Amino acid sequence: QGLGAVQCLQQMLSFSKSLLSLNLGDNKIGDRGLELIARIFSENQPRLMKLWLPNCGITGESVGKLFYALMNNAYMTELCLNQNNLCH
């Protein structure tokens, strides 16, 4: 759960061709976990199409890093960030 979950998923997200959607909702990954996810997207091109991150304890600062990492991603079609404090 939380940041540990993201660290365990890092290799799978980097190399998986079959994982198309991932729901990490209600896991307190925080900004550090989201920054790890952003790094995966900037260093690789995972084929993940849907990423759900509701109620994960993330803020607008780390979301900006994720958006930047996703700018050249051709696969992502759905991103859920509900119930996070994105104004800080």
Tab-separated table of N, CA and C in Angstrom, residues 8-86:
chain	number	residue	atom	x	y	z
A	8	CYS	N	6.906	-1.149	-6.172
A	8	CYS	CA	6.751	-2.509	-6.683
A	8	CYS	C	6.248	-2.510	-8.125
A	9	LEU	N	5.428	-1.545	-8.464
A	9	LEU	CA	4.858	-1.476	-9.807
A	9	LEU	C	5.790	-0.833	-10.829
A	10	GLN	N	6.847	-0.232	-10.361
A	10	GLN	CA	7.707	0.543	-11.259
A	10	GLN	C	8.226	-0.296	-12.430
A	11	GLN	N	8.778	-1.464	-12.168
A	11	GLN	CA	9.288	-2.285	-13.265
A	11	GLN	C	8.162	-2.780	-14.154
A	12	MET	N	7.049	-3.169	-13.549
A	12	MET	CA	5.937	-3.678	-14.345
A	12	MET	C	5.402	-2.593	-15.281
A	13	LEU	N	5.256	-1.385	-14.780
A	13	LEU	CA	4.766	-0.295	-15.619
A	13	LEU	C	5.756	0.061	-16.719
A	14	SER	N	7.021	-0.112	-16.432
A	14	SER	CA	8.048	0.241	-17.402
A	14	SER	C	8.091	-0.704	-18.595
A	15	PHE	N	7.758	-1.976	-18.366
A	15	PHE	CA	7.963	-2.969	-19.413
A	15	PHE	C	6.714	-3.694	-19.887
A	16	SER	N	5.603	-3.536	-19.197
A	16	SER	CA	4.402	-4.288	-19.543
A	16	SER	C	3.768	-3.771	-20.828
A	17	LYS	N	3.450	-4.683	-21.698
A	17	LYS	CA	2.734	-4.345	-22.928
A	17	LYS	C	1.240	-4.662	-22.794
A	18	SER	N	0.875	-5.387	-21.725
A	18	SER	CA	-0.514	-5.825	-21.603
A	18	SER	C	-1.300	-5.085	-20.521
A	19	LEU	N	-0.655	-4.399	-19.603
A	19	LEU	CA	-1.362	-3.651	-18.565
A	19	LEU	C	-1.903	-2.367	-19.184
A	20	LEU	N	-3.224	-2.274	-19.277
A	20	LEU	CA	-3.846	-1.123	-19.934
A	20	LEU	C	-4.514	-0.163	-18.966
A	21	SER	N	-4.884	-0.631	-17.779
A	21	SER	CA	-5.497	0.257	-16.801
A	21	SER	C	-4.995	-0.096	-15.409
A	22	LEU	N	-4.912	0.927	-14.563
A	22	LEU	CA	-4.395	0.752	-13.215
A	22	LEU	C	-5.162	1.663	-12.276
A	23	ASN	N	-5.680	1.085	-11.197
A	23	ASN	CA	-6.405	1.840	-10.183
A	23	ASN	C	-5.617	1.777	-8.886
A	24	LEU	N	-5.042	2.909	-8.494
A	24	LEU	CA	-4.323	3.016	-7.230
A	24	LEU	C	-5.110	3.847	-6.224
A	25	GLY	N	-6.406	3.997	-6.459
A	25	GLY	CA	-7.251	4.791	-5.586
A	25	GLY	C	-7.180	4.357	-4.132
A	26	ASP	N	-7.217	5.348	-3.249
A	26	ASP	CA	-7.200	5.165	-1.798
A	26	ASP	C	-5.891	4.601	-1.272
A	27	ASN	N	-4.853	4.610	-2.068
A	27	ASN	CA	-3.502	4.286	-1.614
A	27	ASN	C	-2.778	5.609	-1.433
A	28	LYS	N	-2.277	5.846	-0.275
A	28	LYS	CA	-1.635	7.129	0.036
A	28	LYS	C	-0.228	7.185	-0.542
A	29	ILE	N	-0.160	7.267	-1.862
A	29	ILE	CA	1.147	7.320	-2.516
A	29	ILE	C	1.797	8.684	-2.350
A	30	GLY	N	0.996	9.709	-2.156
A	30	GLY	CA	1.519	11.058	-1.956
A	30	GLY	C	2.248	11.590	-3.172
A	31	ASP	N	2.836	12.754	-2.995
A	31	ASP	CA	3.563	13.403	-4.087
A	31	ASP	C	4.773	12.586	-4.516
A	32	ARG	N	5.440	11.964	-3.576
A	32	ARG	CA	6.631	11.176	-3.929
A	32	ARG	C	6.255	10.004	-4.830
A	33	GLY	N	5.162	9.328	-4.521
A	33	GLY	CA	4.719	8.222	-5.361
A	33	GLY	C	4.319	8.680	-6.750
A	34	LEU	N	3.636	9.827	-6.823
A	34	LEU	CA	3.231	10.340	-8.131
A	34	LEU	C	4.445	10.780	-8.942
A	35	GLU	N	5.465	11.300	-8.278
A	35	GLU	CA	6.690	11.667	-8.978
A	35	GLU	C	7.381	10.424	-9.550
A	36	LEU	N	7.332	9.307	-8.846
A	36	LEU	CA	7.875	8.053	-9.382
A	36	LEU	C	7.101	7.620	-10.624
A	37	ILE	N	5.781	7.744	-10.565
A	37	ILE	CA	4.954	7.401	-11.727
A	37	ILE	C	5.285	8.330	-12.892
A	38	ALA	N	5.439	9.617	-12.615
A	38	ALA	CA	5.791	10.575	-13.672
A	38	ALA	C	7.132	10.216	-14.300
A	39	ARG	N	8.083	9.791	-13.492
A	39	ARG	CA	9.394	9.409	-14.015
A	39	ARG	C	9.279	8.201	-14.946
A	40	ILE	N	8.430	7.256	-14.586
A	40	ILE	CA	8.207	6.091	-15.443
A	40	ILE	C	7.698	6.536	-16.809
A	41	PHE	N	6.748	7.469	-16.809
A	41	PHE	CA	6.200	7.953	-18.080
A	41	PHE	C	7.187	8.791	-18.875
A	42	SER	N	8.081	9.498	-18.201
A	42	SER	CA	9.045	10.310	-18.944
A	42	SER	C	10.210	9.471	-19.473
A	43	GLU	N	10.569	8.395	-18.781
A	43	GLU	CA	11.697	7.566	-19.206
A	43	GLU	C	11.287	6.453	-20.164
A	44	ASN	N	10.038	6.045	-20.115
A	44	ASN	CA	9.536	4.938	-20.930
A	44	ASN	C	8.237	5.377	-21.595
A	45	GLN	N	7.679	4.540	-22.382
A	45	GLN	CA	6.359	4.803	-22.957
A	45	GLN	C	5.434	3.641	-22.596
A	46	PRO	N	5.036	3.546	-21.310
A	46	PRO	CA	4.126	2.458	-20.971
A	46	PRO	C	2.825	2.592	-21.758
A	47	ARG	N	2.204	1.480	-22.051
A	47	ARG	CA	0.973	1.485	-22.843
A	47	ARG	C	-0.273	1.672	-21.986
A	48	LEU	N	-0.083	2.076	-20.764
A	48	LEU	CA	-1.192	2.299	-19.851
A	48	LEU	C	-2.128	3.348	-20.435
A	49	MET	N	-3.402	2.993	-20.542
A	49	MET	CA	-4.388	3.900	-21.119
A	49	MET	C	-5.227	4.608	-20.064
A	50	LYS	N	-5.426	3.957	-18.919
A	50	LYS	CA	-6.264	4.527	-17.864
A	50	LYS	C	-5.525	4.436	-16.536
A	51	LEU	N	-5.450	5.563	-15.847
A	51	LEU	CA	-4.790	5.629	-14.551
A	51	LEU	C	-5.717	6.345	-13.582
A	52	TRP	N	-6.123	5.633	-12.543
A	52	TRP	CA	-7.018	6.197	-11.541
A	52	TRP	C	-6.243	6.398	-10.257
A	53	LEU	N	-6.244	7.638	-9.773
A	53	LEU	CA	-5.513	8.012	-8.562
A	53	LEU	C	-6.379	8.812	-7.589
A	54	PRO	N	-7.643	8.443	-7.374
A	54	PRO	CA	-8.464	9.213	-6.446
A	54	PRO	C	-8.032	8.982	-4.996
A	55	ASN	N	-8.082	10.048	-4.211
A	55	ASN	CA	-7.809	9.985	-2.777
A	55	ASN	C	-6.440	9.356	-2.493
A	56	CYS	N	-5.411	9.892	-3.139
A	56	CYS	CA	-4.057	9.346	-2.986
A	56	CYS	C	-3.112	10.287	-2.245
A	57	GLY	N	-3.630	11.408	-1.745
A	57	GLY	CA	-2.793	12.332	-0.991
A	57	GLY	C	-1.790	13.084	-1.844
A	58	ILE	N	-2.182	13.383	-3.085
A	58	ILE	CA	-1.275	14.110	-3.976
A	58	ILE	C	-1.701	15.570	-4.086
A	59	THR	N	-0.746	16.424	-4.468
A	59	THR	CA	-1.017	17.853	-4.597
A	59	THR	C	-0.734	18.310	-6.024
A	60	GLY	N	-1.075	19.543	-6.285
A	60	GLY	CA	-0.900	20.108	-7.617
A	60	GLY	C	0.535	20.131	-8.091
A	61	GLU	N	1.490	20.228	-7.174
A	61	GLU	CA	2.899	20.276	-7.569
A	61	GLU	C	3.324	18.991	-8.285
A	62	SER	N	2.979	17.852	-7.718
A	62	SER	CA	3.375	16.588	-8.353
A	62	SER	C	2.531	16.300	-9.591
A	63	VAL	N	1.287	16.776	-9.614
A	63	VAL	CA	0.437	16.573	-10.788
A	63	VAL	C	1.031	17.300	-11.988
A	64	GLY	N	1.603	18.460	-11.764
A	64	GLY	CA	2.265	19.181	-12.847
A	64	GLY	C	3.392	18.363	-13.462
A	65	LYS	N	4.146	17.661	-12.632
A	65	LYS	CA	5.222	16.802	-13.139
A	65	LYS	C	4.659	15.649	-13.949
A	66	LEU	N	3.529	15.103	-13.507
A	66	LEU	CA	2.895	14.020	-14.262
A	66	LEU	C	2.393	14.532	-15.604
A	67	PHE	N	1.742	15.688	-15.611
A	67	PHE	CA	1.249	16.245	-16.878
A	67	PHE	C	2.393	16.476	-17.856
A	68	TYR	N	3.497	16.984	-17.364
A	68	TYR	CA	4.660	17.216	-18.229
A	68	TYR	C	5.153	15.890	-18.816
A	69	ALA	N	5.202	14.851	-17.984
A	69	ALA	CA	5.666	13.538	-18.433
A	69	ALA	C	4.713	12.914	-19.449
A	70	LEU	N	3.436	13.258	-19.359
A	70	LEU	CA	2.438	12.676	-20.263
A	70	LEU	C	2.279	13.441	-21.579
A	71	MET	N	2.941	14.551	-21.724
A	71	MET	CA	2.755	15.383	-22.917
A	71	MET	C	3.001	14.626	-24.216
A	72	ASN	N	3.942	13.714	-24.232
A	72	ASN	CA	4.263	12.977	-25.450
A	72	ASN	C	3.784	11.536	-25.414
A	73	ASN	N	2.922	11.223	-24.452
A	73	ASN	CA	2.416	9.859	-24.345
A	73	ASN	C	1.226	9.685	-25.275
A	74	ALA	N	1.318	8.706	-26.154
A	74	ALA	CA	0.268	8.483	-27.148
A	74	ALA	C	-0.821	7.532	-26.665
A	75	TYR	N	-0.654	6.949	-25.482
A	75	TYR	CA	-1.577	5.909	-25.034
A	75	TYR	C	-2.607	6.382	-24.002
A	76	MET	N	-2.214	7.263	-23.094
A	76	MET	CA	-3.085	7.657	-21.987
A	76	MET	C	-4.336	8.372	-22.500
A	77	THR	N	-5.493	7.828	-22.144
A	77	THR	CA	-6.760	8.430	-22.556
A	77	THR	C	-7.615	8.853	-21.369
A	78	GLU	N	-7.315	8.346	-20.181
A	78	GLU	CA	-8.136	8.666	-19.015
A	78	GLU	C	-7.261	8.755	-17.776
A	79	LEU	N	-7.411	9.858	-17.041
A	79	LEU	CA	-6.672	10.084	-15.809
A	79	LEU	C	-7.642	10.615	-14.766
A	80	CYS	N	-7.759	9.931	-13.643
A	80	CYS	CA	-8.666	10.339	-12.572
A	80	CYS	C	-7.853	10.812	-11.377
A	81	LEU	N	-8.085	12.056	-10.969
A	81	LEU	CA	-7.378	12.644	-9.829
A	81	LEU	C	-8.352	13.143	-8.761
A	82	ASN	N	-9.565	12.641	-8.746
A	82	ASN	CA	-10.579	13.085	-7.782
A	82	ASN	C	-10.095	12.931	-6.350
A	83	GLN	N	-10.656	13.743	-5.471
A	83	GLN	CA	-10.460	13.663	-4.024
A	83	GLN	C	-9.003	13.818	-3.598
A	84	ASN	N	-8.263	14.647	-4.324
A	84	ASN	CA	-6.907	15.015	-3.938
A	84	ASN	C	-6.877	16.529	-3.752
A	85	ASN	N	-5.931	17.010	-2.995
A	85	ASN	CA	-5.811	18.440	-2.719
A	85	ASN	C	-4.915	19.086	-3.778
A	86	LEU	N	-5.476	19.326	-4.937
A	86	LEU	CA	-4.689	19.821	-6.072
A	86	LEU	C	-4.470	21.329	-6.047
